[in-house]
């Protein structure tokens, strides 16, 4: 058996495991390995898709409207939340309904309005909630401390905060008398899974009655948006995450953890990871089972969950995104309690509408179907019909919306989450759990700690807090202090390019083939980034379940801080542009990254250069030049500007150009139409009188045009270093490069070649696997190359190939003379032999 060695191994990649991994790497300086048995990391922030269009979350349905310091820290402040309606939970009881509003003041006032005779009792109840919440937090923090402290502290906490340890039903009955008020107060126990007769009041005080008091929200982009950001941050900190790795045993030697034994489910290889620290985010029961031990605690509930993909929006039924809870009686019976979530109504990035219906139950009811014998699918179909019937009773006609329906059972959750009997809330939230020495971060084995929900409480944020408790137990005093100080400080804005969601505020047709799209922050206000005229944004276009990324130049000026505008030309054989033309709607959110690019102009540059600014555009290539003109106008630029536009028909931005002429006294616009009645293409003779006194040239358009014009400018004596280029890239260009890369890799494999060597004229060399570009290989080898877009649009990664064979696409970034000299784009060059390159 082979052995890998790390400082700490984390079992499970739920939010608790990932939180512990980050803390140990960042504050403990440890080499951390995360092992995940599923093929996708992320735990309950994982999503799956059906029918190529519907995306479903598996566990996160809503969180506190205030993300809180823990989640903000884990995402470096990049999580974006969409608030649910102010009345975010609607409770349906036999004979009456009650809507739960955001804020404790509104919630309490609404209860008093409905039950005026219980006003004093309601006030007293909320005071108990605050104390019980403090008791639960104190108990959980103590669980991360040493055994003597835990033993003494647990008794003290129960003595100081007895309400936290009583059952929810007991505490509610002590507090209020009206049966309907009792039903309202103990409702929503489904948020942690244990019914009122068995659950500890501390958990109820924490989850529905404290965490959600300020309102609720849903992550924009779905739960996976949180997962993606967290994994990206962990990778940057050197944390390795391996999927499809099944931990078979936690290795204990002389009372201390020594590592874990693992099976790689991809190839069946067995190996050991040796580590002095093991963090198990697999749950308390699984953790002890991996050491051959059992845990004596009350059994956990599981659930069936029905995932629905809808043909149309559920807003047809007056739904606005609020959650609906259906209670079969006033006593909090676990049988028949239903939770319905309309996630797509709360996710402005969702293209298609989905619904999730959750019914909690005893997993023993599904034990007879273990192994999926005959009849299992029939039973699932019957459950599906029964749940659909309940929706139909509430909203007649709802069935007609359903396009896709899929039921997950306790056996489903057990299979995908590796949880005990499908219990996705972790240990049952009972008083026994609060009093148990095994329910928490610490274990009797030195170096072994527990993270996740079992170390704090239910939900994604509860699991995250459990990960912090695990780190609290592992790190030294100074390291722990640094961790908590960082967690509680405001998160600074992320450095570098911004990545997140912007809302489509307006769509305007500039020509039959070009659309202008205005993007603004989800909540209004200023843009979360600053850009320079001439830069571009990368936009994730949701053409399918997995989006494609396209680059679009910004056409608005940098002074307009509240929005950024891009222009998109329809490409007949494209993937992204048809969607942006035909399907994109105002109000939809698009994931955007940026700004990028060095094809820029600023008023400061103009002051230093003092000459004519020559702007040359081919068709939609005018887009970044419009941003340059807007920036010049906003700065009061009065120097000479020549704008040459080559197009087949009427140029885009006609209205805007007329307005800019009024603001820029030195602006001259010349249009060269290639149509039958036009003046022809922009040629050498047209450029000759315009090249005199030029201090800066910006050239953007299709590759053949740019190559010709670069040659003309060189002929006219315009220095190459004042000519700045950017190509607009076809939506199929990336696919074309991938196809070429595949062909190159296949030919090399047939020839038995595994690597090409790339030598640098200034010293050094690096390897390039067949099918990889020069730029990809250089980045892998950590060889610094100038770069920006990676698509061949900006021309930043220019290199000169001195010797060797390769395939490439020059994108029109070079004149014929430059091509003869060997100038190429590193991001487009695929070696087919060894190369010598001059940077």
Short mmCIF file of C-alpha atoms in Angstrom, two decimals, residues 1-473:
data_model
loop_
_atom_site.label_atom_id
_atom_site.label_comp_id
_atom_site.label_asym_id
_atom_site.label_seq_id
_atom_site.Cartn_x
_atom_site.Cartn_y
_atom_site.Cartn_z
CA UNK A 1 0.00 0.00 0.00
CA UNK A 2 1.38 3.38 -1.00
CA UNK A 3 1.46 6.18 1.54
CA UNK A 4 0.82 9.89 1.00
CA UNK A 5 1.90 12.27 3.74
CA UNK A 6 0.20 15.56 4.64
CA UNK A 7 -0.17 17.70 7.74
CA UNK A 8 -3.94 17.30 7.92
CA UNK A 9 -6.51 15.25 6.05
CA UNK A 10 -10.18 16.25 5.91
CA UNK A 11 -12.77 13.55 5.26
CA UNK A 12 -15.73 15.04 3.40
CA UNK A 13 -16.05 18.23 1.36
CA UNK A 14 -19.21 19.69 2.81
CA UNK A 15 -19.06 23.25 4.07
CA UNK A 16 -17.82 22.10 7.47
CA UNK A 17 -14.91 20.16 6.00
CA UNK A 18 -13.99 22.98 3.63
CA UNK A 19 -14.14 25.54 6.45
CA UNK A 20 -11.80 23.45 8.59
CA UNK A 21 -9.47 22.95 5.63
CA UNK A 22 -9.19 26.66 4.99
CA UNK A 23 -8.54 27.53 8.64
CA UNK A 24 -5.85 24.88 9.02
CA UNK A 25 -4.13 25.98 5.82
CA UNK A 26 -4.46 29.73 6.35
CA UNK A 27 -3.85 30.05 10.08
CA UNK A 28 -2.01 26.81 10.83
CA UNK A 29 0.22 26.79 7.76
CA UNK A 30 -0.67 23.14 7.18
CA UNK A 31 -0.61 21.07 4.00
CA UNK A 32 -4.23 19.98 3.80
CA UNK A 33 -5.81 17.21 1.72
CA UNK A 34 -9.61 16.92 1.39
CA UNK A 35 -11.05 13.52 0.46
CA UNK A 36 -14.57 13.37 -0.98
CA UNK A 37 -16.34 10.10 -1.77
CA UNK A 38 -18.73 11.73 -4.28
CA UNK A 39 -17.64 12.74 -7.78
CA UNK A 40 -18.49 16.39 -7.04
CA UNK A 41 -17.25 18.30 -3.97
CA UNK A 42 -19.44 20.64 -1.97
CA UNK A 43 -21.73 18.52 0.18
CA UNK A 44 -25.17 20.10 0.45
CA UNK A 45 -24.17 23.01 -1.79
CA UNK A 46 -23.94 20.50 -4.62
CA UNK A 47 -26.43 20.80 -7.49
CA UNK A 48 -27.61 18.40 -10.15
CA UNK A 49 -29.40 18.90 -13.45
CA UNK A 50 -32.15 17.19 -15.38
CA UNK A 51 -33.40 17.41 -18.98
CA UNK A 52 -30.46 19.64 -19.87
CA UNK A 53 -32.09 22.69 -18.37
CA UNK A 54 -33.29 22.34 -14.77
CA UNK A 55 -30.82 22.81 -11.91
CA UNK A 56 -31.70 21.63 -8.41
CA UNK A 57 -30.05 22.32 -5.08
CA UNK A 58 -29.79 19.33 -2.78
CA UNK A 59 -29.74 20.97 0.63
CA UNK A 60 -29.51 24.74 0.72
CA UNK A 61 -32.91 26.36 0.22
CA UNK A 62 -32.56 29.61 2.11
CA UNK A 63 -30.22 31.26 4.55
CA UNK A 64 -30.22 34.36 6.71
CA UNK A 65 -30.54 37.59 4.70
CA UNK A 66 -27.39 38.69 6.48
CA UNK A 67 -24.76 36.22 5.28
CA UNK A 68 -22.91 36.74 8.55
CA UNK A 69 -19.17 36.93 9.22
CA UNK A 70 -18.49 33.21 8.78
CA UNK A 71 -19.93 32.85 5.27
CA UNK A 72 -18.55 36.23 4.23
CA UNK A 73 -15.09 35.13 5.31
CA UNK A 74 -15.32 31.74 3.59
CA UNK A 75 -16.26 33.40 0.29
CA UNK A 76 -13.97 36.45 0.71
CA UNK A 77 -17.09 38.60 0.64
CA UNK A 78 -18.03 37.37 -2.83
CA UNK A 79 -21.31 35.66 -1.97
CA UNK A 80 -24.30 37.48 -3.47
CA UNK A 81 -27.72 37.00 -1.93
CA UNK A 82 -31.19 37.65 -3.31
CA UNK A 83 -33.67 38.49 -0.51
CA UNK A 84 -36.84 36.45 -0.26
CA UNK A 85 -40.09 38.37 0.13
CA UNK A 86 -40.50 40.12 3.47
CA UNK A 87 -43.16 37.55 4.38
CA UNK A 88 -40.78 34.69 3.71
CA UNK A 89 -42.49 31.69 5.35
CA UNK A 90 -46.20 30.93 4.99
CA UNK A 91 -47.50 28.42 7.54
CA UNK A 92 -50.64 26.46 6.63
CA UNK A 93 -52.51 24.84 9.54
CA UNK A 94 -55.90 23.16 9.56
CA UNK A 95 -58.31 26.10 9.62
CA UNK A 96 -55.85 29.03 9.46
CA UNK A 97 -52.65 30.40 7.94
CA UNK A 98 -49.87 32.55 9.35
CA UNK A 99 -47.11 34.40 7.49
CA UNK A 100 -43.73 34.91 9.16
CA UNK A 101 -42.22 38.34 8.43
CA UNK A 102 -38.63 39.47 8.55
CA UNK A 103 -37.31 41.02 11.81
CA UNK A 104 -38.15 40.03 15.36
CA UNK A 105 -40.14 43.23 15.89
CA UNK A 106 -42.51 42.49 13.00
CA UNK A 107 -42.80 38.82 13.92
CA UNK A 108 -43.60 39.62 17.53
CA UNK A 109 -46.03 42.41 16.57
CA UNK A 110 -47.91 40.11 14.20
CA UNK A 111 -48.22 37.46 16.89
CA UNK A 112 -49.51 40.01 19.40
CA UNK A 113 -52.00 41.33 16.83
CA UNK A 114 -53.37 37.83 16.33
CA UNK A 115 -53.19 36.84 20.02
CA UNK A 116 -53.54 40.07 22.05
CA UNK A 117 -54.26 38.17 25.25
CA UNK A 118 -50.84 36.49 25.03
CA UNK A 119 -48.80 39.70 24.57
CA UNK A 120 -46.85 39.36 27.82
CA UNK A 121 -46.24 35.65 27.25
CA UNK A 122 -44.99 36.33 23.72
CA UNK A 123 -42.50 38.91 24.99
CA UNK A 124 -41.32 36.45 27.65
CA UNK A 125 -40.99 33.71 25.02
CA UNK A 126 -38.64 35.78 22.87
CA UNK A 127 -36.50 36.53 25.91
CA UNK A 128 -36.22 32.76 26.47
CA UNK A 129 -35.24 32.35 22.83
CA UNK A 130 -32.30 34.72 23.27
CA UNK A 131 -31.07 32.91 26.39
CA UNK A 132 -31.50 29.46 24.84
CA UNK A 133 -29.56 30.56 21.79
CA UNK A 134 -26.70 31.75 24.00
CA UNK A 135 -26.79 28.43 25.85
CA UNK A 136 -26.54 26.42 22.64
CA UNK A 137 -23.63 28.54 21.39
CA UNK A 138 -21.80 28.20 24.72
CA UNK A 139 -22.27 24.45 24.73
CA UNK A 140 -21.01 24.08 21.14
CA UNK A 141 -17.93 26.20 21.74
CA UNK A 142 -17.15 24.13 24.85
CA UNK A 143 -17.36 20.97 22.74
CA UNK A 144 -14.20 22.07 20.90
CA UNK A 145 -12.20 22.34 24.11
CA UNK A 146 -10.26 19.81 26.19
CA UNK A 147 -12.00 17.00 28.08
CA UNK A 148 -11.70 18.55 31.58
CA UNK A 149 -13.11 21.85 30.35
CA UNK A 150 -15.96 20.07 28.56
CA UNK A 151 -16.86 17.98 31.58
CA UNK A 152 -17.10 20.96 33.89
CA UNK A 153 -18.48 23.38 31.31
CA UNK A 154 -21.33 21.19 30.05
CA UNK A 155 -22.84 20.98 33.52
CA UNK A 156 -22.49 24.71 34.00
CA UNK A 157 -24.16 25.55 30.70
CA UNK A 158 -27.19 23.36 31.43
CA UNK A 159 -27.49 24.89 34.88
CA UNK A 160 -27.32 28.45 33.47
CA UNK A 161 -29.48 27.84 30.39
CA UNK A 162 -31.96 25.08 31.28
CA UNK A 163 -34.46 26.08 28.56
CA UNK A 164 -31.97 25.14 25.84
CA UNK A 165 -32.12 21.52 27.07
CA UNK A 166 -35.89 21.17 27.37
CA UNK A 167 -37.94 19.78 24.53
CA UNK A 168 -39.44 22.33 22.17
CA UNK A 169 -42.96 21.19 23.01
CA UNK A 170 -42.30 21.47 26.75
CA UNK A 171 -40.89 24.98 26.48
CA UNK A 172 -43.69 26.23 24.22
CA UNK A 173 -46.34 24.79 26.52
CA UNK A 174 -44.65 26.48 29.50
CA UNK A 175 -44.62 29.80 27.61
CA UNK A 176 -48.06 30.24 25.98
CA UNK A 177 -51.56 28.80 26.35
CA UNK A 178 -53.35 29.24 23.00
CA UNK A 179 -53.08 26.02 20.91
CA UNK A 180 -52.83 27.98 17.66
CA UNK A 181 -50.04 30.18 19.03
CA UNK A 182 -48.21 27.08 20.24
CA UNK A 183 -48.53 25.61 16.75
CA UNK A 184 -47.04 28.73 15.16
CA UNK A 185 -44.12 28.94 17.59
CA UNK A 186 -43.11 25.30 17.21
CA UNK A 187 -43.64 25.19 13.45
CA UNK A 188 -40.65 25.05 11.07
CA UNK A 189 -38.92 22.40 13.14
CA UNK A 190 -38.27 20.90 9.70
CA UNK A 191 -35.32 23.29 9.40
CA UNK A 192 -33.35 20.99 11.68
CA UNK A 193 -35.41 17.83 11.31
CA UNK A 194 -36.44 16.73 14.81
CA UNK A 195 -40.14 17.11 15.75
CA UNK A 196 -41.22 19.21 18.77
CA UNK A 197 -41.76 16.31 21.17
CA UNK A 198 -38.11 15.21 20.77
CA UNK A 199 -36.14 18.31 19.78
CA UNK A 200 -34.17 20.50 22.18
CA UNK A 201 -35.47 24.07 22.43
CA UNK A 202 -31.94 25.42 21.93
CA UNK A 203 -31.88 24.24 18.32
CA UNK A 204 -35.29 25.77 17.61
CA UNK A 205 -34.19 29.02 19.24
CA UNK A 206 -31.12 29.05 17.00
CA UNK A 207 -32.38 28.16 13.54
CA UNK A 208 -35.89 29.44 12.75
CA UNK A 209 -36.19 31.90 15.63
CA UNK A 210 -32.78 33.62 15.58
CA UNK A 211 -30.87 33.04 12.34
CA UNK A 212 -33.84 34.00 10.19
CA UNK A 213 -35.18 36.90 12.24
CA UNK A 214 -33.62 39.51 9.94
CA UNK A 215 -35.18 37.89 6.89
CA UNK A 216 -33.96 35.26 4.49
CA UNK A 217 -32.18 35.05 1.16
CA UNK A 218 -31.10 32.68 -1.56
CA UNK A 219 -27.65 32.66 -3.16
CA UNK A 220 -27.65 34.24 -6.61
CA UNK A 221 -26.54 31.56 -9.03
CA UNK A 222 -27.77 28.82 -6.70
CA UNK A 223 -25.94 26.93 -3.93
CA UNK A 224 -23.15 25.96 -6.33
CA UNK A 225 -22.17 29.64 -6.55
CA UNK A 226 -21.03 29.43 -2.93
CA UNK A 227 -19.31 26.11 -3.50
CA UNK A 228 -17.38 27.33 -6.56
CA UNK A 229 -16.03 30.40 -4.77
CA UNK A 230 -14.96 28.43 -1.69
CA UNK A 231 -13.17 25.78 -3.76
CA UNK A 232 -11.40 28.46 -5.81
CA UNK A 233 -10.14 30.13 -2.63
CA UNK A 234 -8.97 26.81 -1.16
CA UNK A 235 -7.07 25.97 -4.34
CA UNK A 236 -5.30 29.33 -4.14
CA UNK A 237 -4.21 28.44 -0.59
CA UNK A 238 -2.75 25.11 -1.67
CA UNK A 239 -5.54 22.86 -0.37
CA UNK A 240 -5.90 19.74 -2.52
CA UNK A 241 -9.39 18.27 -3.04
CA UNK A 242 -9.68 14.71 -4.37
CA UNK A 243 -13.07 13.36 -5.42
CA UNK A 244 -14.26 9.73 -5.58
CA UNK A 245 -12.02 8.84 -2.64
CA UNK A 246 -13.72 6.51 -0.18
CA UNK A 247 -12.21 6.46 3.31
CA UNK A 248 -12.38 2.88 4.62
CA UNK A 249 -10.74 3.31 8.03
CA UNK A 250 -9.41 5.94 10.39
CA UNK A 251 -6.03 4.65 11.53
CA UNK A 252 -5.42 4.95 15.29
CA UNK A 253 -2.10 4.02 16.88
CA UNK A 254 -1.66 4.06 20.67
CA UNK A 255 -4.59 6.41 21.22
CA UNK A 256 -3.56 8.89 18.54
CA UNK A 257 -4.77 9.26 14.99
CA UNK A 258 -2.20 8.31 12.34
CA UNK A 259 -4.12 8.85 9.12
CA UNK A 260 -6.78 7.20 6.96
CA UNK A 261 -6.98 4.23 4.59
CA UNK A 262 -8.54 5.15 1.26
CA UNK A 263 -9.89 3.50 -1.88
CA UNK A 264 -9.74 5.48 -5.11
CA UNK A 265 -13.12 4.64 -6.62
CA UNK A 266 -11.94 5.66 -10.07
CA UNK A 267 -9.38 2.86 -10.40
CA UNK A 268 -9.74 0.72 -7.25
CA UNK A 269 -6.29 1.69 -5.93
CA UNK A 270 -5.89 1.40 -2.14
CA UNK A 271 -3.56 3.74 -0.31
CA UNK A 272 -2.98 5.38 3.06
CA UNK A 273 -2.81 9.08 3.87
CA UNK A 274 -0.56 9.54 6.88
CA UNK A 275 -1.36 12.65 8.89
CA UNK A 276 -1.11 13.72 12.54
CA UNK A 277 -4.47 15.49 12.20
CA UNK A 278 -7.68 14.05 10.78
CA UNK A 279 -10.80 16.19 10.49
CA UNK A 280 -13.91 14.16 9.84
CA UNK A 281 -16.77 16.04 8.21
CA UNK A 282 -18.54 12.75 7.58
CA UNK A 283 -20.74 12.92 10.68
CA UNK A 284 -20.24 11.58 14.19
CA UNK A 285 -21.75 8.15 13.46
CA UNK A 286 -19.62 7.61 10.36
CA UNK A 287 -16.52 8.88 12.16
CA UNK A 288 -16.83 6.38 15.00
CA UNK A 289 -17.84 3.60 12.59
CA UNK A 290 -14.55 4.15 10.72
CA UNK A 291 -12.83 3.19 13.98
CA UNK A 292 -15.11 0.20 14.57
CA UNK A 293 -17.18 1.92 17.27
CA UNK A 294 -20.85 2.77 17.69
CA UNK A 295 -22.61 5.88 18.97
CA UNK A 296 -25.55 5.62 21.36
CA UNK A 297 -27.80 8.57 20.49
CA UNK A 298 -31.43 8.88 19.29
CA UNK A 299 -31.95 8.01 15.63
CA UNK A 300 -31.98 10.80 13.07
CA UNK A 301 -34.83 11.55 10.68
CA UNK A 302 -34.48 11.52 6.92
CA UNK A 303 -36.80 12.72 4.16
CA UNK A 304 -38.19 12.30 0.73
CA UNK A 305 -37.62 15.24 -1.60
CA UNK A 306 -39.48 15.83 -4.82
CA UNK A 307 -37.68 17.89 -7.46
CA UNK A 308 -39.90 19.50 -10.08
CA UNK A 309 -38.91 21.22 -13.30
CA UNK A 310 -41.66 23.54 -14.53
CA UNK A 311 -42.71 24.55 -18.03
CA UNK A 312 -43.61 28.06 -16.86
CA UNK A 313 -43.18 30.29 -13.84
CA UNK A 314 -45.04 29.41 -10.62
CA UNK A 315 -45.68 33.14 -10.31
CA UNK A 316 -48.85 32.35 -12.31
CA UNK A 317 -50.30 31.23 -8.98
CA UNK A 318 -49.43 34.42 -7.16
CA UNK A 319 -46.25 32.99 -5.69
CA UNK A 320 -43.41 35.46 -5.14
CA UNK A 321 -40.67 33.20 -3.81
CA UNK A 322 -41.88 32.68 -0.25
CA UNK A 323 -41.65 29.20 1.29
CA UNK A 324 -44.78 27.27 2.19
CA UNK A 325 -45.11 24.92 5.16
CA UNK A 326 -48.07 22.53 5.39
CA UNK A 327 -48.81 21.18 8.88
CA UNK A 328 -51.28 18.30 9.28
CA UNK A 329 -52.30 19.36 12.82
CA UNK A 330 -51.50 21.81 15.63
CA UNK A 331 -49.28 19.40 17.59
CA UNK A 332 -46.21 19.36 15.33
CA UNK A 333 -46.78 15.84 14.08
CA UNK A 334 -43.85 14.54 12.01
CA UNK A 335 -46.18 12.64 9.69
CA UNK A 336 -47.32 14.73 6.75
CA UNK A 337 -45.43 17.97 7.47
CA UNK A 338 -44.44 19.40 4.11
CA UNK A 339 -42.03 22.15 3.06
CA UNK A 340 -42.22 23.70 -0.43
CA UNK A 341 -39.46 25.93 -1.81
CA UNK A 342 -39.55 27.97 -5.03
CA UNK A 343 -35.81 28.48 -5.46
CA UNK A 344 -35.93 29.75 -9.04
CA UNK A 345 -38.14 32.69 -8.06
CA UNK A 346 -35.36 33.79 -5.69
CA UNK A 347 -32.48 33.27 -8.11
CA UNK A 348 -32.35 35.96 -10.81
CA UNK A 349 -29.73 33.89 -12.64
CA UNK A 350 -32.13 30.94 -13.09
CA UNK A 351 -33.36 30.46 -16.65
CA UNK A 352 -35.85 27.70 -15.88
CA UNK A 353 -38.16 27.32 -12.94
CA UNK A 354 -37.88 24.62 -10.31
CA UNK A 355 -39.64 23.60 -7.10
CA UNK A 356 -38.43 21.40 -4.25
CA UNK A 357 -40.82 19.64 -1.86
CA UNK A 358 -39.47 18.12 1.34
CA UNK A 359 -41.27 15.70 3.65
CA UNK A 360 -39.39 14.56 6.74
CA UNK A 361 -39.90 10.97 7.89
CA UNK A 362 -38.46 8.00 9.71
CA UNK A 363 -35.97 6.30 7.33
CA UNK A 364 -37.09 2.93 8.69
CA UNK A 365 -40.11 3.24 6.40
CA UNK A 366 -37.77 2.73 3.44
CA UNK A 367 -35.60 -0.07 4.86
CA UNK A 368 -37.56 -2.74 3.01
CA UNK A 369 -36.51 -1.13 -0.28
CA UNK A 370 -32.78 -1.36 0.40
CA UNK A 371 -31.13 -2.88 -2.64
CA UNK A 372 -33.88 -1.41 -4.86
CA UNK A 373 -35.96 -4.59 -5.28
CA UNK A 374 -38.91 -4.84 -7.66
CA UNK A 375 -41.55 -2.33 -6.67
CA UNK A 376 -39.15 0.42 -5.55
CA UNK A 377 -39.78 2.59 -8.60
CA UNK A 378 -43.54 2.02 -8.27
CA UNK A 379 -43.48 3.20 -4.65
CA UNK A 380 -41.50 6.28 -5.69
CA UNK A 381 -44.10 7.02 -8.35
CA UNK A 382 -46.89 6.72 -5.79
CA UNK A 383 -45.11 9.11 -3.39
CA UNK A 384 -44.61 11.53 -6.27
CA UNK A 385 -48.31 11.47 -7.12
CA UNK A 386 -49.30 11.96 -3.49
CA UNK A 387 -47.05 15.01 -3.13
CA UNK A 388 -48.30 16.46 -6.41
CA UNK A 389 -51.86 15.98 -5.17
CA UNK A 390 -51.09 18.14 -2.13
CA UNK A 391 -49.72 20.91 -4.35
CA UNK A 392 -52.76 20.64 -6.59
CA UNK A 393 -55.08 21.00 -3.62
CA UNK A 394 -53.45 24.28 -2.69
CA UNK A 395 -52.89 25.61 -6.21
CA UNK A 396 -55.40 24.04 -8.65
CA UNK A 397 -53.79 23.61 -12.05
CA UNK A 398 -50.25 23.30 -10.67
CA UNK A 399 -49.84 19.83 -12.17
CA UNK A 400 -50.08 21.32 -15.65
CA UNK A 401 -46.83 23.23 -15.05
CA UNK A 402 -44.80 20.10 -14.27
CA UNK A 403 -42.32 19.04 -16.96
CA UNK A 404 -39.89 16.92 -14.92
CA UNK A 405 -40.45 15.17 -11.59
CA UNK A 406 -37.85 13.16 -9.68
CA UNK A 407 -38.14 11.80 -6.16
CA UNK A 408 -35.18 11.31 -3.82
CA UNK A 409 -35.67 8.89 -0.92
CA UNK A 410 -33.61 8.22 2.22
CA UNK A 411 -31.79 5.58 0.19
CA UNK A 412 -30.91 8.23 -2.40
CA UNK A 413 -29.43 10.53 0.23
CA UNK A 414 -27.54 7.66 1.80
CA UNK A 415 -26.06 6.70 -1.56
CA UNK A 416 -24.94 10.17 -2.64
CA UNK A 417 -24.06 11.69 0.74
CA UNK A 418 -22.80 8.53 2.43
CA UNK A 419 -24.93 9.55 5.41
CA UNK A 420 -26.33 7.06 7.90
CA UNK A 421 -29.78 6.05 6.63
CA UNK A 422 -30.00 9.25 4.59
CA UNK A 423 -29.95 11.65 7.54
CA UNK A 424 -28.84 14.88 5.88
CA UNK A 425 -29.38 17.04 9.00
CA UNK A 426 -26.79 15.11 11.00
CA UNK A 427 -27.44 13.95 14.54
CA UNK A 428 -30.98 14.38 15.84
CA UNK A 429 -31.37 17.77 17.53
CA UNK A 430 -32.33 16.32 20.92
CA UNK A 431 -31.50 17.11 24.57
CA UNK A 432 -29.55 13.85 24.62
CA UNK A 433 -27.29 15.21 21.91
CA UNK A 434 -26.60 18.35 23.94
CA UNK A 435 -25.60 16.24 26.94
CA UNK A 436 -23.49 13.76 24.94
CA UNK A 437 -19.70 13.89 25.05
CA UNK A 438 -19.44 12.50 21.50
CA UNK A 439 -21.71 15.10 19.88
CA UNK A 440 -19.21 17.84 19.16
CA UNK A 441 -15.84 18.66 17.66
CA UNK A 442 -13.63 16.69 20.06
CA UNK A 443 -13.19 12.90 20.15
CA UNK A 444 -11.32 10.65 22.63
CA UNK A 445 -8.64 10.08 19.97
CA UNK A 446 -5.87 12.64 19.96
CA UNK A 447 -5.58 14.46 16.64
CA UNK A 448 -9.05 13.38 15.46
CA UNK A 449 -11.79 16.01 15.42
CA UNK A 450 -15.27 16.29 13.93
CA UNK A 451 -16.45 19.13 11.67
CA UNK A 452 -19.78 19.91 10.04
CA UNK A 453 -23.35 19.86 11.31
CA UNK A 454 -22.63 17.43 14.15
CA UNK A 455 -20.13 19.90 15.61
CA UNK A 456 -22.63 22.77 15.73
CA UNK A 457 -26.07 22.52 14.14
CA UNK A 458 -28.08 21.98 10.99
CA UNK A 459 -27.76 23.70 7.65
CA UNK A 460 -24.90 24.95 5.53
CA UNK A 461 -24.03 27.80 7.90
CA UNK A 462 -24.34 25.45 10.89
CA UNK A 463 -21.94 23.04 9.16
CA UNK A 464 -19.56 25.93 8.49
CA UNK A 465 -19.61 26.85 12.18
CA UNK A 466 -18.86 23.19 12.95
CA UNK A 467 -15.79 23.44 10.72
CA UNK A 468 -14.62 26.42 12.74
CA UNK A 469 -15.07 24.41 15.95
CA UNK A 470 -12.87 21.67 14.47
CA UNK A 471 -10.18 24.24 13.65
CA UNK A 472 -10.61 25.68 17.13
CA UNK A 473 -9.76 22.25 18.53
#
